[in-house]
Each structure stands twice: as structure tokens, then as C-alpha cells.
mmCIF file of C-alpha atoms and ligand atoms in Angstrom:
data_model
loop_
_atom_site.group_PDB
_atom_site.id
_atom_site.type_symbol
_atom_site.label_atom_id
_atom_site.label_comp_id
_atom_site.label_asym_id
_atom_site.label_seq_id
_atom_site.Cartn_x
_atom_site.Cartn_y
_atom_site.Cartn_z
ATOM 1 C CA MET A 725 -3.257 -18.543 -13.367
ATOM 2 C CA ALA A 726 -2.685 -20.527 -10.173
ATOM 3 C CA GLU A 727 -5.186 -20.113 -7.360
ATOM 4 C CA LEU A 728 -4.472 -17.143 -5.121
ATOM 5 C CA LEU A 729 -3.766 -18.821 -1.786
ATOM 6 C CA ALA A 730 -4.123 -15.593 0.217
ATOM 7 C CA ARG A 731 -7.809 -15.146 -0.558
ATOM 8 C CA ALA A 732 -9.020 -17.896 1.770
ATOM 9 C CA LEU A 733 -6.769 -16.553 4.540
ATOM 10 C CA VAL A 734 -8.221 -13.033 4.805
ATOM 11 C CA ARG A 735 -10.074 -12.884 8.126
ATOM 12 C CA ASP A 736 -13.107 -10.623 8.534
ATOM 13 C CA VAL A 737 -13.256 -8.891 11.912
ATOM 14 C CA PRO A 738 -16.558 -7.015 12.383
ATOM 15 C CA ASP A 739 -16.709 -3.674 14.185
ATOM 16 C CA PHE A 740 -12.945 -3.062 14.285
ATOM 17 C CA PRO A 741 -11.533 -0.483 14.910
ATOM 18 C CA LYS A 742 -14.999 1.001 15.333
ATOM 19 C CA PRO A 743 -18.634 -0.089 14.955
ATOM 20 C CA GLY A 744 -19.729 -0.639 11.353
ATOM 21 C CA ILE A 745 -16.243 -1.330 9.927
ATOM 22 C CA LEU A 746 -15.548 -4.841 8.635
ATOM 23 C CA PHE A 747 -11.788 -5.091 9.093
ATOM 24 C CA LYS A 748 -9.850 -7.275 6.662
ATOM 25 C CA ASP A 749 -7.230 -8.929 8.866
ATOM 26 C CA ILE A 750 -4.248 -10.093 6.806
ATOM 27 C CA THR A 751 -2.184 -11.629 9.652
ATOM 28 C CA PRO A 752 -3.080 -15.234 8.628
ATOM 29 C CA ILE A 753 -1.392 -14.563 5.250
ATOM 30 C CA LEU A 754 1.855 -13.577 6.984
ATOM 31 C CA GLU A 755 1.714 -16.873 8.900
ATOM 32 C CA ASP A 756 1.552 -18.902 5.667
ATOM 33 C CA PRO A 757 4.899 -18.688 3.834
ATOM 34 C CA GLU A 758 3.528 -20.110 0.577
ATOM 35 C CA ALA A 759 0.608 -17.658 0.425
ATOM 36 C CA PHE A 760 2.797 -14.734 1.536
ATOM 37 C CA GLN A 761 5.435 -15.585 -1.081
ATOM 38 C CA GLN A 762 2.793 -15.797 -3.820
ATOM 39 C CA VAL A 763 1.531 -12.296 -2.977
ATOM 40 C CA VAL A 764 5.081 -10.926 -3.002
ATOM 41 C CA ASP A 765 5.798 -12.700 -6.312
ATOM 42 C CA LEU A 766 2.671 -11.392 -8.059
ATOM 43 C CA LEU A 767 3.090 -7.788 -6.921
ATOM 44 C CA SER A 768 6.834 -7.888 -7.700
ATOM 45 C CA GLU A 769 6.098 -9.097 -11.245
ATOM 46 C CA ASP A 770 3.667 -6.210 -11.663
ATOM 47 C CA ALA A 771 6.184 -3.666 -10.341
ATOM 48 C CA ILE A 772 8.887 -4.923 -12.731
ATOM 49 C CA ALA A 773 6.441 -5.006 -15.670
ATOM 50 C CA LYS A 774 5.586 -1.363 -14.979
ATOM 51 C CA GLY A 775 9.256 -0.377 -14.997
ATOM 52 C CA ALA A 776 9.557 0.411 -11.288
ATOM 53 C CA GLU A 777 12.883 1.804 -10.090
ATOM 54 C CA VAL A 778 11.870 2.152 -6.431
ATOM 55 C CA ILE A 779 9.243 0.480 -4.235
ATOM 56 C CA VAL A 780 7.344 2.890 -1.963
ATOM 57 C CA GLY A 781 5.654 1.256 1.040
ATOM 58 C CA ILE A 782 2.801 2.873 2.960
ATOM 59 C CA GLU A 783 3.002 2.540 6.764
ATOM 60 C CA SER A 784 2.463 0.130 8.197
ATOM 61 C CA ARG A 785 1.089 -2.909 6.429
ATOM 62 C CA GLY A 786 2.502 -1.657 3.136
ATOM 63 C CA PHE A 787 5.938 -2.210 4.675
ATOM 64 C CA LEU A 788 5.197 -5.922 5.212
ATOM 65 C CA PHE A 789 4.746 -6.491 1.483
ATOM 66 C CA GLY A 790 6.883 -3.662 0.089
ATOM 67 C CA THR A 791 10.154 -4.634 1.767
ATOM 68 C CA PRO A 792 10.259 -8.255 0.527
ATOM 69 C CA MET A 793 9.200 -6.963 -2.903
ATOM 70 C CA ALA A 794 12.089 -4.483 -2.957
ATOM 71 C CA LEU A 795 14.576 -7.235 -2.064
ATOM 72 C CA GLN A 796 13.106 -9.615 -4.624
ATOM 73 C CA CYS A 797 13.106 -6.934 -7.349
ATOM 74 C CA LYS A 798 16.566 -5.721 -6.249
ATOM 75 C CA LEU A 799 15.161 -2.196 -5.986
ATOM 76 C CA PRO A 800 15.467 0.470 -3.305
ATOM 77 C CA PHE A 801 12.673 0.769 -0.749
ATOM 78 C CA ALA A 802 11.243 4.138 0.344
ATOM 79 C CA MET A 803 8.835 4.778 3.203
ATOM 80 C CA THR A 804 5.654 6.806 3.453
ATOM 81 C CA ARG A 805 5.111 7.215 7.198
ATOM 82 C CA LYS A 806 2.503 8.652 9.523
ATOM 83 C CA LEU A 807 2.962 12.145 10.932
ATOM 84 C CA GLY A 808 5.885 12.606 13.311
ATOM 85 C CA LYS A 809 7.703 9.293 12.708
ATOM 86 C CA LEU A 810 10.412 10.348 10.250
ATOM 87 C CA PRO A 811 13.525 11.920 11.811
ATOM 88 C CA PHE A 812 15.072 13.756 8.843
ATOM 89 C CA GLU A 813 13.835 16.667 6.710
ATOM 90 C CA ARG A 814 10.471 15.709 5.209
ATOM 91 C CA ILE A 815 7.418 16.716 3.209
ATOM 92 C CA THR A 816 3.846 16.256 4.383
ATOM 93 C CA GLU A 817 0.469 15.501 2.748
ATOM 94 C CA GLU A 818 -2.891 15.600 4.455
ATOM 95 C CA TYR A 819 -5.950 13.677 3.277
ATOM 96 C CA ALA A 820 -9.566 13.473 4.345
ATOM 97 C CA LEU A 821 -11.004 10.600 6.358
ATOM 98 C CA GLU A 822 -14.683 9.983 6.999
ATOM 99 C CA TYR A 823 -14.266 12.126 10.112
ATOM 100 C CA GLY A 824 -11.219 14.399 10.272
ATOM 101 C CA THR A 825 -7.913 14.088 8.445
ATOM 102 C CA ASN A 826 -4.767 11.980 8.357
ATOM 103 C CA THR A 827 -1.211 12.988 7.491
ATOM 104 C CA VAL A 828 1.589 11.083 5.764
ATOM 105 C CA GLU A 829 5.208 12.096 5.221
ATOM 106 C CA MET A 830 8.327 11.173 3.247
ATOM 107 C CA HIS A 831 11.959 12.136 3.675
ATOM 108 C CA VAL A 832 13.043 14.745 1.115
ATOM 109 C CA ASP A 833 15.786 12.403 -0.166
ATOM 110 C CA ALA A 834 13.626 9.243 -0.304
ATOM 111 C CA LEU A 835 13.458 9.400 -4.114
ATOM 112 C CA LYS A 836 15.672 10.650 -6.908
ATOM 113 C CA PRO A 837 14.116 13.111 -9.392
ATOM 114 C CA GLY A 838 12.549 11.229 -12.313
ATOM 115 C CA GLN A 839 12.628 7.887 -10.505
ATOM 116 C CA LYS A 840 9.759 5.531 -11.394
ATOM 117 C CA ALA A 841 7.913 4.597 -8.199
ATOM 118 C CA TYR A 842 5.604 1.650 -7.518
ATOM 119 C CA ILE A 843 3.513 2.242 -4.390
ATOM 120 C CA VAL A 844 2.394 -0.662 -2.184
ATOM 121 C CA ASP A 845 -0.203 -1.075 0.545
ATOM 122 C CA ASP A 846 -2.157 -4.036 1.852
ATOM 123 C CA LEU A 847 -5.605 -2.709 0.947
ATOM 124 C CA LEU A 848 -7.345 -0.053 -1.172
ATOM 125 C CA ALA A 849 -10.504 1.374 0.386
ATOM 126 C CA THR A 850 -11.530 4.975 -0.446
ATOM 127 C CA GLY A 851 -8.149 5.700 -2.051
ATOM 128 C CA GLY A 852 -7.314 8.588 0.271
ATOM 129 C CA THR A 853 -4.101 7.020 1.544
ATOM 130 C CA ALA A 854 -2.890 5.948 -1.905
ATOM 131 C CA GLY A 855 -3.685 9.395 -3.315
ATOM 132 C CA ALA A 856 -1.655 11.134 -0.606
ATOM 133 C CA ALA A 857 1.266 8.757 -1.245
ATOM 134 C CA CYS A 858 1.100 9.597 -4.984
ATOM 135 C CA ARG A 859 1.212 13.322 -4.205
ATOM 136 C CA LEU A 860 4.270 12.852 -1.969
ATOM 137 C CA VAL A 861 6.094 10.907 -4.703
ATOM 138 C CA GLU A 862 5.242 13.509 -7.328
ATOM 139 C CA ARG A 863 6.284 16.424 -5.090
ATOM 140 C CA LEU A 864 9.685 14.730 -4.721
ATOM 141 C CA GLY A 865 9.988 14.601 -8.518
ATOM 142 C CA GLY A 866 9.178 10.901 -8.815
ATOM 143 C CA GLU A 867 6.872 9.334 -11.390
ATOM 144 C CA VAL A 868 4.193 6.974 -10.080
ATOM 145 C CA VAL A 869 4.072 3.971 -12.437
ATOM 146 C CA GLY A 870 1.626 1.904 -10.402
ATOM 147 C CA PHE A 871 -0.074 1.075 -7.146
ATOM 148 C CA GLY A 872 -0.221 -2.514 -5.967
ATOM 149 C CA CYS A 873 -2.252 -3.985 -3.128
ATOM 150 C CA MET A 874 -3.575 -7.352 -2.065
ATOM 151 C CA ILE A 875 -7.161 -6.332 -1.396
ATOM 152 C CA GLU A 876 -9.540 -3.850 -3.037
ATOM 153 C CA LEU A 877 -12.832 -2.978 -1.339
ATOM 154 C CA THR A 878 -14.679 -2.238 -4.568
ATOM 155 C CA PHE A 879 -17.817 -0.819 -2.888
ATOM 156 C CA LEU A 880 -15.735 2.148 -1.668
ATOM 157 C CA ASP A 881 -14.741 2.994 -5.243
ATOM 158 C CA GLY A 882 -11.131 3.971 -4.574
ATOM 159 C CA ARG A 883 -10.379 3.620 -8.303
ATOM 160 C CA ALA A 884 -12.784 6.450 -9.116
ATOM 161 C CA ALA A 885 -10.867 8.701 -6.698
ATOM 162 C CA LEU A 886 -7.585 7.825 -8.448
ATOM 163 C CA PRO A 887 -8.488 7.998 -12.162
ATOM 164 C CA ASN A 888 -4.938 8.321 -13.498
ATOM 165 C CA LEU A 889 -3.344 5.660 -11.325
ATOM 166 C CA PRO A 890 -2.677 2.153 -12.724
ATOM 167 C CA ILE A 891 -4.012 -0.007 -9.866
ATOM 168 C CA THR A 892 -3.345 -3.713 -9.375
ATOM 169 C CA ALA A 893 -5.341 -5.531 -6.702
ATOM 170 C CA LEU A 894 -4.889 -9.278 -6.269
ATOM 171 C CA MET A 895 -8.403 -9.763 -4.873
ATOM 172 C CA GLU A 896 -11.658 -7.845 -4.627
ATOM 173 C CA PHE A 897 -14.290 -7.841 -1.899
HETATM 174 P P1 AMP B 2281 -8.215 4.335 2.216
HETATM 175 O O1 AMP B 2281 -7.301 5.500 2.446
HETATM 176 O O2 AMP B 2281 -9.633 4.631 2.567
HETATM 177 O O3 AMP B 2281 -8.060 3.735 0.842
HETATM 178 O O4 AMP B 2281 -7.799 3.216 3.266
HETATM 179 C C1 AMP B 2281 -6.702 2.394 3.027
HETATM 180 C C2 AMP B 2281 -5.873 2.219 4.268
HETATM 181 O O5 AMP B 2281 -6.665 1.963 5.419
HETATM 182 C C3 AMP B 2281 -4.951 1.040 4.105
HETATM 183 O O6 AMP B 2281 -3.684 1.382 4.665
HETATM 184 C C4 AMP B 2281 -5.618 -0.078 4.867
HETATM 185 O O7 AMP B 2281 -4.676 -0.854 5.552
HETATM 186 C C5 AMP B 2281 -6.574 0.615 5.825
HETATM 187 N N1 AMP B 2281 -7.948 0.083 5.771
HETATM 188 C C6 AMP B 2281 -9.051 0.761 5.338
HETATM 189 N N2 AMP B 2281 -10.156 0.024 5.430
HETATM 190 C C7 AMP B 2281 -9.776 -1.169 5.919
HETATM 191 C C8 AMP B 2281 -10.464 -2.400 6.239
HETATM 192 N N3 AMP B 2281 -11.782 -2.541 6.070
HETATM 193 N N4 AMP B 2281 -9.744 -3.435 6.709
HETATM 194 C C9 AMP B 2281 -8.400 -3.305 6.879
HETATM 195 N N5 AMP B 2281 -7.701 -2.191 6.615
HETATM 196 C C10 AMP B 2281 -8.365 -1.129 6.146
#
């Protein structure tokens, strides 16, 4: 396989957004059309191979990769958004963070019953966000066929938290 151009472009930012967190900044990838396109191509191929019928992007960096994927795959795009952002009737899922909780939502008509959904985010850490997105899709009657991300932080063991989810990560740290 060709070299993954995005890997060398991930920028480590220590102590952001709080002390002790090494933030993986993906903005340099967005500034490099060749690297960005390669990421979109690889995740799109995976979504198609898994039989996706809709791409579900997780706010907000999941939107950056999920929307070009949806256009490239000629599939609909559905949003998982943070609490209070969606205007129409919606369902809500809460998940645990290290301290406290977070909440994500989807519109009730974002998916059709039985639709095969491929969920996208920029990065898999503990798996809490991806797990909540899976629960939203399933509550709407969708079938999760895969989760795709650019980066997996393997030391946080998100895969163990999501044992039934086919996960594709383009790079591991
Ligand atoms: P988690 O729910 O723990 O898997 O966290 C995944 C979500 O948090 C993704 O939407 C990421 O964008 C974000 N995230 C978590 N840890 C990091 C990190 N070290 N660098 C950048 N983003 C992160």
C-alpha cells in the first residue's frame, strides 16, 4: 500500500485542552489536499466495502472527513451533534468522560429503518463517543456496519470498549 501521507502531518500539542492531554492536531492534514484526499479515499473504500448506505459523521471533526466521503461514495450524510445544536425532533445519548458526562443527539429522521450506517470521526480514544453514536444509530433502527477514523490512540483501548464494532483506523499512536 502507498505511504499514508497524513501520518507525518499529525501535530502533537501537549497539555491541550487541559494539562496531561497530548492533543492530536489534524489541521495540517486539511491544509494538504493530497494527504486529505488520501484519507477520504481510504475511508470511503472501507465504507463501500462494508456495504454502507449512509455516512454518519460525529461533530465536529467527523464532519470534516464524513462529508467528502458521503459525496465521494454518493451516499447520504447524517449528523451526530452535541447537545442542543439540532433544531428538529431528536434522540439523545449520554456517555461518561473521565470527569462528568457528554451528550450527543441525532434527528429522529436522520436514518431510515434498516439502513446500513458507517460512522466517522477523526480519532478513537476511549471509545465513549463512538459507542454513543452507535447507540443513536441503533435506536433509530439503523445497522452499524463500521466505524472509520484516521487516528487510534491504542493505549486508551477504545476497541475493548466496543467489542462488536468493526473499527478501521488509518494510523495508530
Ligand atoms: P473518546 O470518546 O474518548 O474515544 O474520544 C474521541 C473524541 O474525542 C473524538 O471526537 C476526538 O476528536 C476527541 N479526542 C479525544 N482525545 C483526543 C486527543 N488526544 N487529541 C485529539 N482529539 C481527541
